[in-house]
Short mmCIF file of C-alpha atoms and ligand atoms in Angstrom, two decimals:
data_model
loop_
_atom_site.label_atom_id
_atom_site.label_comp_id
_atom_site.label_asym_id
_atom_site.label_seq_id
_atom_site.Cartn_x
_atom_site.Cartn_y
_atom_site.Cartn_z
CA MET A 85 -19.88 -2.64 -16.15
CA THR A 86 -16.79 -0.38 -16.10
CA ARG A 87 -13.84 -1.29 -18.23
CA LEU A 88 -10.28 -0.07 -18.64
CA ALA A 89 -7.39 -1.27 -20.81
CA LEU A 90 -3.95 -0.10 -19.66
CA ARG A 91 -0.88 -0.46 -21.85
CA GLY A 92 2.68 -0.37 -20.51
CA ASP A 93 5.70 -2.36 -19.28
CA LEU A 94 4.30 -4.76 -16.67
CA LEU A 95 6.52 -5.92 -13.81
CA ASP A 96 5.50 -8.29 -11.03
CA PHE A 97 6.48 -11.59 -9.36
CA THR A 98 5.30 -15.17 -9.48
CA GLY A 99 7.32 -16.45 -6.50
CA LEU A 100 9.99 -15.57 -3.95
CA PRO A 101 13.24 -14.32 -5.50
CA ASP A 102 16.47 -15.32 -3.72
CA LEU A 103 17.97 -12.27 -1.99
CA GLY A 104 20.95 -12.06 -4.34
CA ASP A 105 19.72 -13.64 -7.60
CA VAL A 106 19.72 -11.05 -10.39
CA ASP A 107 18.38 -13.66 -12.83
CA SER A 108 15.55 -14.85 -10.61
CA PRO A 109 12.91 -16.99 -12.35
CA ALA A 110 10.31 -15.45 -10.02
CA VAL A 111 10.39 -12.18 -12.02
CA ARG A 112 7.67 -11.59 -14.60
CA PHE A 113 8.41 -8.73 -16.98
CA ARG A 114 5.96 -8.22 -19.79
CA PRO A 115 7.07 -5.20 -21.83
CA ASP A 116 4.39 -3.39 -23.83
CA HIS A 117 1.45 -5.47 -22.66
CA TRP A 118 -2.20 -4.70 -22.07
CA LEU A 119 -3.84 -5.11 -18.71
CA LEU A 120 -7.63 -5.43 -18.93
CA VAL A 121 -9.69 -4.34 -15.93
CA GLU A 122 -13.41 -4.93 -15.47
CA ASP A 123 -15.34 -3.63 -12.47
CA GLY A 124 -12.11 -3.06 -10.57
CA ARG A 125 -10.63 -6.51 -11.19
CA ILE A 126 -7.90 -7.60 -13.59
CA VAL A 127 -9.52 -9.94 -16.10
CA ALA A 128 -6.72 -10.45 -18.62
CA VAL A 129 -3.12 -9.58 -19.45
CA GLN A 130 -2.15 -9.83 -23.10
CA ALA A 131 0.26 -8.62 -25.76
CA GLU A 132 -2.52 -7.89 -28.30
CA ALA A 133 -4.63 -4.75 -28.18
CA PRO A 134 -8.17 -5.39 -26.90
CA GLY A 135 -11.33 -4.80 -28.99
CA GLU A 136 -12.61 -1.33 -29.84
CA ASP A 137 -15.17 -1.53 -27.03
CA TRP A 138 -12.39 -1.17 -24.40
CA PRO A 139 -11.62 2.37 -23.17
CA ARG A 140 -7.83 2.63 -23.43
CA GLU A 141 -5.04 4.30 -21.57
CA ASP A 142 -1.84 4.10 -23.50
CA ARG A 143 1.05 4.17 -21.01
CA ARG A 144 3.60 2.88 -23.48
CA GLY A 145 7.15 3.51 -22.23
CA GLN A 146 6.01 3.58 -18.59
CA LEU A 147 6.38 0.93 -15.93
CA ILE A 148 3.30 -0.63 -14.31
CA LEU A 149 3.67 -2.42 -10.97
CA PRO A 150 1.24 -3.67 -8.35
CA GLY A 151 0.56 -0.87 -5.85
CA PHE A 152 3.04 -0.93 -2.99
CA VAL A 153 2.03 -2.32 0.39
CA ASP A 154 3.50 -0.46 3.38
CA THR A 155 3.23 -2.93 6.26
CA HIS A 156 4.14 -0.54 9.07
CA VAL A 157 3.46 3.19 9.13
CA HIS A 158 2.04 5.67 11.66
CA CYS A 159 -0.70 8.02 10.46
CA PRO A 160 -0.34 10.65 13.22
CA GLN A 161 3.42 10.88 12.80
CA LEU A 162 3.42 13.06 9.70
CA ASP A 163 3.60 15.81 12.34
CA VAL A 164 7.02 14.61 13.56
CA ILE A 165 8.69 13.18 10.46
CA ALA A 166 12.31 14.41 10.25
CA SER A 167 12.69 15.45 13.90
CA PHE A 168 16.27 16.02 15.04
CA GLY A 169 18.63 14.37 17.37
CA THR A 170 17.19 11.44 19.33
CA THR A 171 17.07 7.67 19.55
CA LEU A 172 13.88 5.66 19.97
CA LEU A 173 12.89 6.16 23.61
CA ASP A 174 13.80 9.87 23.67
CA TRP A 175 12.17 10.37 20.29
CA LEU A 176 8.89 8.92 21.62
CA GLN A 177 8.91 11.20 24.69
CA THR A 178 10.16 14.34 23.00
CA TYR A 179 8.29 14.37 19.73
CA THR A 180 5.91 11.49 19.16
CA PHE A 181 3.78 11.21 22.28
CA PRO A 182 3.04 14.96 22.37
CA ALA A 183 2.09 14.90 18.67
CA GLU A 184 -0.23 11.92 19.07
CA GLN A 185 -2.30 13.75 21.71
CA ARG A 186 -3.74 15.95 18.98
CA PHE A 187 -5.60 12.94 17.56
CA ALA A 188 -7.98 12.80 20.52
CA ASP A 189 -9.97 15.44 18.62
CA PRO A 190 -12.23 13.75 16.00
CA ALA A 191 -11.80 16.66 13.59
CA VAL A 192 -8.00 16.40 13.79
CA ALA A 193 -8.24 12.62 13.36
CA ARG A 194 -10.44 12.96 10.27
CA VAL A 195 -8.28 15.57 8.54
CA GLY A 196 -5.14 13.66 9.55
CA ALA A 197 -6.45 10.37 8.13
CA GLU A 198 -7.44 11.99 4.81
CA LEU A 199 -4.11 13.76 4.46
CA PHE A 200 -2.26 10.56 5.31
CA LEU A 201 -4.09 8.24 2.90
CA ASP A 202 -3.87 10.76 0.05
CA ALA A 203 -0.16 11.06 0.76
CA LEU A 204 0.24 7.25 0.63
CA LEU A 205 -1.46 7.22 -2.78
CA ALA A 206 0.73 10.09 -4.00
CA HIS A 207 3.75 7.91 -3.15
CA GLY A 208 2.45 4.82 -4.96
CA THR A 209 1.24 2.94 -1.87
CA THR A 210 -2.26 1.54 -2.28
CA SER A 211 -2.50 -0.67 0.85
CA ALA A 212 -1.10 -0.30 4.34
CA VAL A 213 -0.94 -1.65 7.86
CA VAL A 214 -1.29 1.49 9.92
CA PHE A 215 -0.81 2.65 13.50
CA PRO A 216 -3.28 5.36 14.52
CA THR A 217 -3.21 6.56 18.16
CA VAL A 218 -4.71 5.26 21.40
CA HIS A 219 -7.88 7.22 20.64
CA ALA A 220 -10.66 5.14 19.06
CA VAL A 221 -11.61 8.10 16.85
CA SER A 222 -8.20 8.01 15.17
CA ALA A 223 -8.78 4.44 13.94
CA ASP A 224 -12.41 5.15 13.01
CA ALA A 225 -11.18 8.08 10.91
CA LEU A 226 -8.72 5.85 9.06
CA PHE A 227 -11.35 3.19 8.34
CA GLU A 228 -13.76 5.86 7.10
CA ALA A 229 -11.22 7.59 4.85
CA ALA A 230 -9.97 4.25 3.47
CA SER A 231 -13.53 3.17 2.68
CA VAL A 232 -14.08 6.32 0.62
CA ARG A 233 -10.89 5.59 -1.33
CA GLY A 234 -11.49 1.82 -1.66
CA MET A 235 -8.09 1.10 -0.11
CA ARG A 236 -7.16 -2.07 1.78
CA ILE A 237 -6.31 -0.81 5.26
CA ILE A 238 -5.45 -2.81 8.35
CA THR A 239 -5.56 -0.85 11.59
CA GLY A 240 -7.09 -0.64 15.04
CA LYS A 241 -6.89 1.66 18.03
CA VAL A 242 -3.52 1.50 19.77
CA LEU A 243 -3.33 -0.29 23.13
CA MET A 244 -1.19 1.45 25.75
CA ASP A 245 -2.03 1.49 29.44
CA ARG A 246 1.32 2.41 31.02
CA HIS A 247 4.58 4.32 30.51
CA ALA A 248 2.89 7.01 28.43
CA PRO A 249 1.50 10.48 29.23
CA ALA A 250 -2.00 10.72 30.73
CA GLY A 251 -3.74 11.77 27.52
CA LEU A 252 -2.33 8.72 25.73
CA ARG A 253 -3.21 5.97 28.19
CA ASP A 254 -6.22 3.68 28.13
CA ASP A 255 -7.17 0.92 30.56
CA VAL A 256 -7.87 -2.74 30.02
CA ALA A 257 -11.66 -2.62 30.24
CA GLY A 258 -12.08 0.57 28.19
CA ALA A 259 -9.64 -0.64 25.55
CA GLN A 260 -11.45 -3.95 25.26
CA ARG A 261 -14.79 -2.16 24.78
CA ASP A 262 -13.32 0.11 22.10
CA CYS A 263 -11.72 -2.82 20.27
CA GLU A 264 -14.89 -4.93 20.35
CA ALA A 265 -16.85 -1.97 18.98
CA GLN A 266 -14.33 -1.43 16.16
CA ILE A 267 -14.28 -5.11 15.28
CA ALA A 268 -18.08 -5.14 15.03
CA ARG A 269 -18.18 -1.94 13.00
CA TRP A 270 -15.21 -2.30 10.68
CA HIS A 271 -13.62 -5.74 10.49
CA GLY A 272 -14.45 -7.29 7.13
CA GLN A 273 -16.46 -4.24 6.02
CA GLY A 274 -15.31 -3.62 2.45
CA ARG A 275 -11.52 -3.80 2.46
CA ASN A 276 -11.13 -2.86 6.12
CA ALA A 277 -9.55 -5.27 8.59
CA PHE A 278 -9.01 -4.82 12.29
CA ALA A 279 -5.58 -5.22 13.85
CA VAL A 280 -5.08 -5.73 17.56
CA THR A 281 -2.50 -2.96 17.92
CA VAL A 282 -0.15 -3.32 20.86
CA ARG A 283 2.18 -0.32 20.70
CA PHE A 284 5.06 -2.31 22.24
CA ALA A 285 5.64 -4.47 25.29
CA VAL A 286 6.77 -1.43 27.29
CA THR A 287 3.44 0.40 27.09
CA SER A 288 1.06 -2.46 27.92
CA THR A 289 0.60 -4.18 31.27
CA PRO A 290 0.57 -7.99 31.27
CA GLU A 291 -3.20 -7.71 31.87
CA GLN A 292 -3.63 -5.66 28.71
CA LEU A 293 -1.48 -8.06 26.69
CA ALA A 294 -3.65 -10.93 27.94
CA MET A 295 -6.77 -9.01 26.89
CA ALA A 296 -5.22 -8.46 23.44
CA GLY A 297 -4.52 -12.20 23.13
CA GLY A 298 -8.12 -12.89 24.10
CA LEU A 299 -9.40 -10.68 21.28
CA LEU A 300 -7.34 -12.67 18.77
CA GLN A 301 -8.67 -15.91 20.18
CA ARG A 302 -12.32 -14.88 20.12
CA HIS A 303 -12.40 -13.22 16.70
CA GLU A 304 -11.37 -15.18 13.61
CA GLY A 305 -9.14 -13.41 11.11
CA LEU A 306 -7.97 -10.40 13.10
CA TYR A 307 -4.48 -9.05 12.50
CA MET A 308 -1.95 -8.13 15.20
CA GLN A 309 0.62 -5.37 14.82
CA THR A 310 3.33 -4.19 17.16
CA HIS A 311 7.02 -3.27 17.46
CA VAL A 312 9.72 -5.71 18.52
CA ALA A 313 13.46 -5.59 19.27
CA GLU A 314 14.09 -2.25 17.58
CA ASN A 315 16.55 -0.59 19.94
CA LEU A 316 18.95 -1.96 22.58
CA ASP A 317 17.70 0.30 25.41
CA GLU A 318 14.15 -0.77 24.58
CA VAL A 319 15.17 -4.46 24.62
CA ARG A 320 16.78 -4.01 28.08
CA TRP A 321 13.66 -2.27 29.40
CA VAL A 322 11.44 -5.12 28.19
CA GLN A 323 13.77 -7.61 29.91
CA GLU A 324 13.30 -5.71 33.19
CA LEU A 325 9.54 -5.51 32.80
CA PHE A 326 9.11 -9.19 31.84
CA PRO A 327 11.90 -11.09 33.62
CA GLN A 328 10.22 -14.47 33.08
CA ALA A 329 10.20 -14.14 29.27
CA ARG A 330 13.00 -15.81 27.29
CA SER A 331 13.20 -12.81 24.97
CA TYR A 332 11.34 -9.69 23.89
CA LEU A 333 9.51 -11.65 21.19
CA ASP A 334 8.62 -14.32 23.74
CA VAL A 335 6.59 -11.72 25.69
CA TYR A 336 4.19 -11.56 22.76
CA HIS A 337 4.22 -15.34 22.33
CA GLN A 338 3.37 -15.92 25.99
CA HIS A 339 0.32 -13.70 25.59
CA GLY A 340 -0.99 -15.46 22.48
CA LEU A 341 -0.14 -12.62 20.12
CA LEU A 342 1.83 -14.46 17.44
CA ASN A 343 0.04 -16.00 14.48
CA GLU A 344 0.13 -15.87 10.69
CA ARG A 345 -1.51 -12.45 10.69
CA SER A 346 0.97 -10.85 13.12
CA VAL A 347 3.12 -8.02 11.76
CA LEU A 348 6.09 -7.09 13.95
CA ALA A 349 8.07 -4.01 13.00
CA HIS A 350 11.89 -3.91 13.10
CA GLY A 351 13.09 -7.21 14.64
CA ILE A 352 16.72 -6.07 14.58
CA TRP A 353 17.82 -7.58 17.90
CA LEU A 354 16.48 -11.12 17.56
CA ASP A 355 18.31 -14.42 17.93
CA ASP A 356 17.84 -17.67 16.03
CA ALA A 357 15.34 -19.02 18.57
CA ASP A 358 13.22 -15.88 17.98
CA ARG A 359 13.49 -16.32 14.23
CA ALA A 360 12.39 -19.94 14.52
CA LEU A 361 9.44 -18.80 16.64
CA LEU A 362 8.44 -16.33 13.94
CA ARG A 363 8.67 -19.06 11.34
CA ASP A 364 6.74 -21.60 13.40
CA THR A 365 3.91 -19.20 14.30
CA GLY A 366 3.74 -17.67 10.80
CA ALA A 367 4.33 -14.16 12.17
CA HIS A 368 6.55 -11.90 10.10
CA ILE A 369 8.86 -8.90 10.35
CA ALA A 370 8.25 -5.55 8.70
CA PHE A 371 11.74 -4.34 7.77
CA CYS A 372 11.94 -0.55 8.26
CA PRO A 373 15.37 0.49 6.91
CA SER A 374 14.82 4.23 6.74
CA SER A 375 13.58 4.40 10.32
CA ASN A 376 16.27 2.03 11.58
CA LEU A 377 18.94 4.29 10.09
CA PHE A 378 17.33 7.58 11.10
CA LEU A 379 16.85 6.58 14.76
CA GLY A 380 20.20 4.77 14.80
CA SER A 381 18.46 1.56 15.83
CA GLY A 382 20.57 -1.00 13.96
CA LEU A 383 20.93 -3.09 10.83
CA PHE A 384 18.24 -5.72 10.20
CA ASN A 385 19.75 -9.05 9.13
CA TRP A 386 17.64 -10.20 6.20
CA ALA A 387 19.97 -13.07 5.24
CA GLU A 388 19.49 -14.69 8.66
CA ALA A 389 15.73 -14.25 8.37
CA ARG A 390 15.85 -16.04 5.01
CA ALA A 391 18.10 -18.79 6.38
CA VAL A 392 15.60 -19.58 9.15
CA GLY A 393 12.65 -19.04 6.84
CA HIS A 394 10.34 -16.44 8.37
CA GLY A 395 8.58 -13.80 6.31
CA VAL A 396 9.85 -10.26 5.76
CA SER A 397 7.89 -7.37 4.28
CA MET A 398 8.94 -3.78 3.69
CA ALA A 399 7.77 -0.71 5.57
CA THR A 400 8.46 3.01 5.86
CA ASP A 401 7.69 3.41 9.59
CA VAL A 402 7.04 7.11 9.09
CA GLY A 403 7.60 9.19 11.27
CA GLY A 404 10.67 7.24 12.48
CA GLY A 405 11.23 6.71 8.76
CA THR A 406 11.86 9.80 6.69
CA SER A 407 9.74 9.13 3.60
CA LEU A 408 6.44 7.52 2.63
CA SER A 409 8.13 6.41 -0.60
CA MET A 410 8.58 2.65 -0.73
CA LEU A 411 11.17 3.21 -3.46
CA ARG A 412 13.32 5.39 -1.23
CA THR A 413 12.80 2.80 1.48
CA LEU A 414 14.07 0.05 -0.85
CA ALA A 415 17.13 2.12 -1.72
CA GLU A 416 17.85 2.35 2.01
CA ALA A 417 17.21 -1.39 2.40
CA TYR A 418 19.87 -2.12 -0.18
CA LYS A 419 22.41 0.01 1.73
CA VAL A 420 21.56 -1.60 5.07
CA GLN A 421 21.99 -5.06 3.57
CA ALA A 422 25.27 -3.95 1.96
CA LEU A 423 26.55 -3.04 5.43
CA ARG A 424 25.49 -6.54 6.51
CA GLY A 425 27.50 -8.05 3.65
CA THR A 426 24.43 -9.04 1.61
CA ARG A 427 23.56 -7.69 -1.84
CA MET A 428 19.77 -7.27 -2.03
CA THR A 429 18.53 -7.40 -5.61
CA ALA A 430 15.80 -5.09 -6.89
CA TRP A 431 13.76 -8.26 -7.29
CA ALA A 432 13.98 -9.19 -3.60
CA GLY A 433 13.15 -5.63 -2.56
CA LEU A 434 10.26 -5.04 -4.95
CA HIS A 435 8.82 -8.47 -4.19
CA ALA A 436 8.80 -7.70 -0.45
CA ALA A 437 6.94 -4.45 -1.17
CA THR A 438 4.27 -6.13 -3.33
CA LEU A 439 3.53 -9.87 -3.59
CA GLY A 440 5.66 -10.74 -0.56
CA ALA A 441 3.68 -8.37 1.64
CA ALA A 442 0.39 -9.59 0.19
CA GLN A 443 1.35 -13.19 0.99
CA ALA A 444 2.59 -12.32 4.46
CA LEU A 445 -0.80 -10.70 5.15
CA GLY A 446 -2.80 -13.55 3.60
CA LEU A 447 -4.05 -11.21 0.88
CA ALA A 448 -2.37 -12.63 -2.22
CA HIS A 449 -5.77 -13.57 -3.67
CA GLU A 450 -6.67 -9.86 -3.66
CA LEU A 451 -3.55 -7.81 -4.38
CA GLY A 452 0.19 -7.81 -4.99
CA ALA A 453 0.30 -9.18 -8.55
CA LEU A 454 -0.83 -8.22 -12.05
CA GLU A 455 -2.85 -11.38 -12.40
CA PRO A 456 -6.43 -12.06 -13.51
CA GLY A 457 -8.72 -12.26 -10.48
CA ARG A 458 -6.81 -9.68 -8.39
CA LEU A 459 -8.17 -6.24 -7.74
CA ALA A 460 -6.51 -3.68 -9.98
CA ASP A 461 -4.41 -1.95 -7.29
CA LEU A 462 -1.53 -0.73 -9.41
CA CYS A 463 0.72 2.20 -10.17
CA VAL A 464 2.14 3.69 -13.33
CA TRP A 465 5.70 4.96 -13.01
CA ASP A 466 8.12 6.89 -15.18
CA TRP A 467 11.35 5.03 -15.75
CA ALA A 468 13.22 8.24 -14.96
CA SER A 469 12.68 11.64 -13.39
CA GLY A 470 15.28 14.37 -13.84
CA PRO A 471 18.44 14.50 -15.97
CA VAL A 472 20.63 12.12 -13.95
CA ALA A 473 18.06 9.33 -13.84
CA ALA A 474 17.19 9.92 -17.51
CA HIS A 475 20.85 9.54 -18.46
CA ARG A 476 21.24 6.47 -16.26
CA ASP A 477 18.19 4.87 -17.86
CA ALA A 478 19.51 5.70 -21.33
CA VAL A 479 22.77 3.93 -20.42
CA ALA A 480 20.83 0.90 -19.15
CA THR A 481 18.80 0.65 -22.33
CA GLY A 482 21.84 0.95 -24.60
CA GLN A 483 21.10 4.41 -25.96
CA VAL A 484 24.48 5.87 -24.99
CA ALA A 485 27.03 4.71 -27.58
CA PRO A 486 29.24 2.78 -27.41
CA LEU A 487 27.93 1.31 -24.17
CA PRO A 488 26.01 -1.94 -24.61
CA ALA A 489 22.48 -2.31 -23.23
CA GLN A 490 22.43 -3.68 -19.70
CA SER A 491 20.40 -6.44 -18.12
CA LEU A 492 16.81 -5.94 -17.02
CA HIS A 493 17.96 -6.17 -13.43
CA ALA A 494 20.55 -3.42 -13.95
CA ARG A 495 17.85 -1.15 -15.34
CA VAL A 496 15.28 -1.88 -12.65
CA PHE A 497 17.88 -1.67 -9.87
CA ALA A 498 18.90 1.81 -11.06
CA TRP A 499 15.21 2.76 -11.20
CA MET A 500 14.55 1.45 -7.68
CA THR A 501 17.58 3.30 -6.34
CA LEU A 502 17.00 6.63 -8.07
CA ALA A 503 13.20 6.85 -8.27
CA ASP A 504 10.77 8.26 -5.73
CA GLU A 505 7.31 9.83 -5.71
CA ARG A 506 8.33 12.21 -8.49
CA ASN A 507 8.32 9.22 -10.83
CA LEU A 508 4.71 8.38 -10.05
CA SER A 509 2.34 9.04 -12.91
CA ALA A 510 -0.88 7.49 -11.56
CA ALA A 511 -2.14 5.28 -8.75
CA TYR A 512 -5.19 3.03 -9.25
CA VAL A 513 -7.17 1.41 -6.48
CA ALA A 514 -9.53 -1.36 -7.60
CA GLY A 515 -9.31 0.00 -11.14
CA GLN A 516 -10.06 3.62 -10.26
CA ALA A 517 -7.48 6.36 -10.64
CA ARG A 518 -7.17 7.73 -7.10
CA TRP A 519 -4.08 9.83 -7.76
CA GLN A 520 -2.81 11.33 -11.00
CA ARG A 521 0.17 13.59 -11.52
CA PRO A 522 -1.14 17.08 -12.25
CA ALA A 523 -0.54 18.23 -15.83
CA PRO A 524 2.27 20.82 -16.11
CA ILE A 525 1.14 24.43 -16.29
CA PRO A 526 1.57 25.55 -19.91
CA ALA A 527 4.23 28.21 -20.43
CA LYS A 528 2.89 31.68 -21.31
CA VAL A 529 3.68 32.85 -24.85
N1 GUN B 138 8.13 1.70 19.42
C1 GUN B 138 7.02 2.07 20.10
N2 GUN B 138 6.36 3.06 19.49
C2 GUN B 138 7.06 3.34 18.36
C3 GUN B 138 6.87 4.28 17.30
O1 GUN B 138 5.94 5.06 17.27
N3 GUN B 138 7.81 4.26 16.31
C4 GUN B 138 8.86 3.40 16.33
N4 GUN B 138 9.74 3.44 15.32
N5 GUN B 138 9.05 2.52 17.32
C5 GUN B 138 8.17 2.49 18.32
ZN1 ZN B 139 6.58 2.08 14.10
#
């Protein structure tokens, strides 16, 4: 049996915080507590030190959170992150499609998957819903690399049989064969799960969408991931391609693609009927603020999503998004909501990136909270990195006279807004340290 006792300031959630409630009862902050992990699972959380037979890691003065869950991110797009000057449809043609062709090569796919998953861990993300490319090898490589690291990964080869360059198109029969083979090989193996991955309505024929719906019907427990209503030109194109559909989202509904394991990225240009459809089918939106700003796509309306009652998780959407850091993403989310007239608390943001995502994916029994029975997917963070954040944290904790100490929310909000991967001290997956900040090189004397 392997054991580990971790000591630090524990922060997680027991329910859904209201978007604007700084005093939310759903917040659970347990300063200077011990988290006991046995064989990869959390077995206890307590204020008292454990017995001498527990190997200890004393992280006093550091923050421990459940590992972040990035519910929408593209592995092959590290090649095109931070590319200049385009909006969605141009960006796909100019940068993204050419880059994704490289992943036809199994060696490129393998190295790309390893680089990508190690980068996720180095940013404090321990689970993800990932787009590979149309090539089956790119999804196989992700499943293989995730298995080695013990990470919960949801992915599947991308479906696209039109409106894409030749090297990036499949066909209905070949795609179905590849998907069936991946389901048999990977779905439910360890922490791997297969997602029927429709790139977006533009790049699949109705026949391919019907095939995708058939996969979901025949195989219990598959996920579905896609993009929806991200950009106005895209929305108009979908209207032209599917004139019978009531809306962009309805295209997916008509093909049997919406259920409680469907993750739809963006969802900026939806109406209330679409939101009700999301709620009624149990599908949810991955909010991608960094990408939505970078590509000039629009401002997601989280308050309306809450009013109707469908789920929202948080996602980087790299390479449309400009960072794998969920903390930077949350800082952007706050600003987007501010432009919408809503003040998003740190609680609402951090919940969506942890327990909220786990619940939206039906994985709350496994991850997303610092709770006995869950796997120990968690990260240790510094409260501050650099002089500005250190000063701001000192103000929040009342160490700068004569300023009084501030609320817990004020402190955590400043952390969420100022922190990024430089604050990460260690990332654990199922109780094993999979990333640790390298020790500083000692100065020569
Ligand atoms: N819509 C279709 N493909 C993509 C993609 O790769 N990124 C984003 N942001 N939107 C898309
Ligand atoms: Zn995307």
